Amino acid sequence: MKIALVAPSCTLKQEAAELVAALAATRPDCELMIHPQCFLSDGHFAGSDEQRLGALREVMADESVDAIWFARGGYGSNRIAEAACAGLSPAAKRKTYLGYSDAGFLLAGLHKAGCEVAHGPMPQDILRDGGEAAVARSLDWLLTRDPRAVEPSLSYPAQAYNLTVLSSLLGTAVEPDLDGYELLIEEVSEHHYRIDRLMFHITGSANVRKVVELRVGNMSDIPDNDPVWGSDEEAIVRDWCSQAAINYGGRAIIGHDVANRVVPFGRKTS
Amino acid sequence: MKIALVAPSCTLKQEAAELVAALAATRPDCELMIHPQCFLSDGHFAGSDEQRLGALREVMADESVDAIWFARGGYGSNRIAEAACAGLSPAAKRKTYLGYSDAGFLLAGLHKAGCEVAHGPMPQDILRDGGEAAVARSLDWLLTRDPRAVEPSLSYPAQAYNLTVLSSLLGTAVEPDLDGYELLIEEVSEHHYRIDRLMFHITGSANVRKVVELRVGNMSDIPDNDPVWGSDEEAIVRDWCSQAAINYGGRAIIGHDVANRVVPFGRKTS
């Protein structure tokens, strides 16, 4: 299996690339192709929009590539998502795409366009304390569809997103169709009042209200609220689900951490 | 004219209330009624949802009140906006409503429900350096519709919002109809990458794409982007307008600052 790394958002750290390459080299039937675009830097991004889109399109069109693994998040994949997901070639459509966080803009668009996508750990996660296990989980899933890598409580066809990314997707050309799906969300580095506002926004959406259930993963590194918020993130999610008549399904093992499990996006059987 | 102050978001500072009361006392034909709910505190908010909604409904139903002036922003008016704007009484409909920032959730819902609303300085602004002039501008507009208080370049029926608030309104029950309006936006304390993501979101909306033009007010207190962003907020707004075929109309004199002018929301003449 040939796995291509590109960075549609921010620049991949060289150290992370080396560690992931070493890890992949221990796996049978695993060829890792780290596109040089991963190391470009242009202001906030891993190269200009044109460079990031160009590298992504290049690996999407490459008949020898089986899977595309987004190198890391940050910010910026939304700037190229609509263009990347338009007019997909057969070669692009038969690939698997894996990432999370900011890469959710691409997961949404590519799933909508008919591709196999999954929410899961990315190469840059190897720099976290204990991150090799997270990255190994993504490799396990890409190489053998190892069920131990997958979020253990999926009951329905699922989609998973960072909460801010999902909020930003609503109403755009790459908004996912959530009707009939189990929706998993996670968040990082947002204040409680921002989580509350984001939950107001997504649960106000007619599309989100059609999910069969919503589960919440880790919401990590929440900055101190001033004044103290007075409840926690699960209470916020539960409260907004209740107000919008959305089934709240409990916690999920996804998030910006090393426990992050893979969530393969499903397909509704209609 | 009787003007009622309520706080649908965060707690009004006592000092601000006293300064605004003293200012109002110098104006002929101006009775200021500061609802005691303004000083409640419940976690993040000026009282519980029930208390904030209750106070707002009370002054909305009060036949003797001519205008409702939202005391300050912060966060929280979205939590009561849909309920506050449902089933309006004739007394509520004939009032004028003034505020900005987080109060934009109410401006949107009340304008949609047929009320006269305006985006402009709020009582808590009097604590800014030079803030008395800002607050006086809102009083001038409420009391005499003084044209010198109004944003000077309005060419069409207009609506004005904080950018984050507008993004959070899209797709909800209180989403404004922007078709045929001039849209003014402003922002405070958001990183360049967040402004860029918010502009991606709002300009991806079919509703926002129907504005006759979009103008950008002050975007103040932008935290340092890491890495350096490389352009400025006007370039971001201009770029997304261009991609979405929205007419960019230049700068506007609104924002979280003492220059903030009043933007009376218009009505389309159809």
XYZ file of C-alpha atoms in Angstrom, chain B residues 2-167:
166
model
C -38.483 56.315 28.195
C -35.445 54.109 27.556
C -35.128 50.789 29.378
C -31.773 49.087 29.976
C -31.595 45.307 30.254
C -28.571 43.009 30.009
C -29.260 39.916 27.862
C -25.588 38.874 27.932
C -23.160 39.844 30.744
C -23.448 41.987 33.883
C -23.382 45.779 33.536
C -20.814 47.524 35.715
C -22.349 49.750 38.401
C -19.933 52.536 37.501
C -21.088 52.492 33.881
C -24.728 52.615 34.949
C -24.094 55.674 37.125
C -22.206 57.527 34.400
C -24.889 56.811 31.789
C -27.654 57.816 34.209
C -25.861 61.129 34.840
C -25.461 61.698 31.107
C -29.106 60.922 30.394
C -30.193 63.276 33.178
C -28.726 66.204 31.191
C -30.969 65.419 28.208
C -34.435 66.891 27.846
C -37.277 64.416 27.440
C -35.147 61.423 28.478
C -36.155 59.005 31.183
C -33.701 56.163 31.740
C -34.971 53.028 33.479
C -32.116 50.710 34.453
C -33.638 47.308 35.124
C -32.127 45.688 38.253
C -31.479 42.551 36.185
C -28.519 44.442 34.652
C -26.579 43.853 37.890
C -27.381 40.181 38.434
C -24.567 37.671 38.072
C -24.887 33.947 37.397
C -21.655 32.382 36.188
C -20.857 33.992 32.848
C -24.167 35.815 32.607
C -26.200 38.709 34.024
C -28.538 36.260 35.713
C -29.889 32.926 34.539
C -31.457 32.501 31.100
C -34.851 32.763 32.795
C -33.919 35.993 34.575
C -32.445 37.616 31.484
C -35.362 36.561 29.288
C -37.833 37.574 31.974
C -36.420 41.096 32.305
C -36.301 41.533 28.546
C -39.885 40.344 28.124
C -40.982 42.607 30.964
C -39.651 45.784 29.339
C -40.814 44.621 25.892
C -44.366 44.340 27.237
C -44.217 47.658 29.113
C -46.474 50.157 27.272
C -44.604 53.089 28.848
C -41.210 52.073 27.387
C -40.255 53.542 23.999
C -36.823 52.043 23.488
C -34.773 49.143 24.814
C -31.028 49.699 25.054
C -28.947 46.590 25.598
C -26.558 47.337 28.451
C -23.508 45.544 27.133
C -22.258 42.559 25.125
C -20.057 39.675 26.202
C -21.844 36.431 25.540
C -25.292 35.003 26.105
C -28.068 36.792 24.198
C -28.213 33.895 21.703
C -29.438 31.660 24.529
C -32.664 33.656 24.811
C -32.999 35.247 21.364
C -35.393 32.782 19.728
C -37.756 32.863 22.733
C -37.534 36.650 23.050
C -38.446 37.178 19.401
C -41.386 34.749 19.280
C -44.993 35.943 19.462
C -44.228 39.635 19.890
C -46.910 41.838 21.415
C -47.932 45.138 19.759
C -46.118 46.914 22.612
C -42.902 45.026 21.786
C -43.266 45.693 18.071
C -43.557 49.455 18.339
C -40.315 49.848 20.328
C -36.803 50.621 19.147
C -33.932 48.289 20.089
C -30.269 49.349 20.205
C -27.022 47.494 20.848
C -24.196 45.625 19.097
C -21.622 42.851 19.579
C -23.284 39.885 21.315
C -26.604 41.787 21.225
C -26.553 41.157 17.464
C -28.398 37.881 18.064
C -31.329 39.970 19.307
C -30.961 42.642 16.620
C -31.253 39.899 13.994
C -34.285 38.245 15.515
C -36.109 41.476 16.351
C -35.519 42.981 12.904
C -36.752 39.769 11.319
C -39.856 40.017 13.535
C -40.564 43.509 12.218
C -39.144 45.755 14.954
C -37.033 48.876 14.504
C -33.477 48.011 15.518
C -30.084 49.686 15.318
C -26.459 48.657 15.796
C -24.678 51.152 18.022
C -22.836 51.982 21.262
C -24.071 50.497 24.535
C -24.010 51.846 28.115
C -20.931 49.826 29.149
C -18.967 51.635 26.393
C -18.914 54.718 28.621
C -16.012 53.086 30.508
C -13.786 53.272 27.416
C -11.375 56.173 27.165
C -13.528 58.793 25.405
C -16.562 56.551 25.769
C -18.985 59.317 26.753
C -19.036 60.534 23.154
C -19.920 57.046 21.951
C -22.755 56.644 24.429
C -23.989 60.190 23.729
C -24.219 59.227 20.066
C -26.653 56.430 20.865
C -28.702 58.784 23.043
C -28.699 61.378 20.242
C -30.023 58.823 17.837
C -32.617 57.375 20.206
C -33.920 60.798 21.284
C -33.884 62.798 18.045
C -32.710 60.433 15.245
C -29.754 62.841 14.927
C -28.196 62.047 11.515
C -24.734 62.980 12.834
C -24.850 59.854 15.003
C -25.335 57.603 11.995
C -22.656 55.788 9.985
C -22.027 58.322 7.209
C -21.788 56.116 4.106
C -24.959 54.042 4.187
C -26.266 53.744 0.631
C -28.813 50.946 0.953
C -31.025 49.410 3.618
C -28.394 48.117 6.005
C -27.715 45.559 8.686
C -24.592 45.440 10.860
C -23.149 42.606 12.909
C -20.133 41.414 14.752
C -18.519 38.887 12.390
C -18.487 36.016 14.896
C -22.113 36.700 15.788
C -23.148 36.719 12.121
C -21.328 33.429 11.537
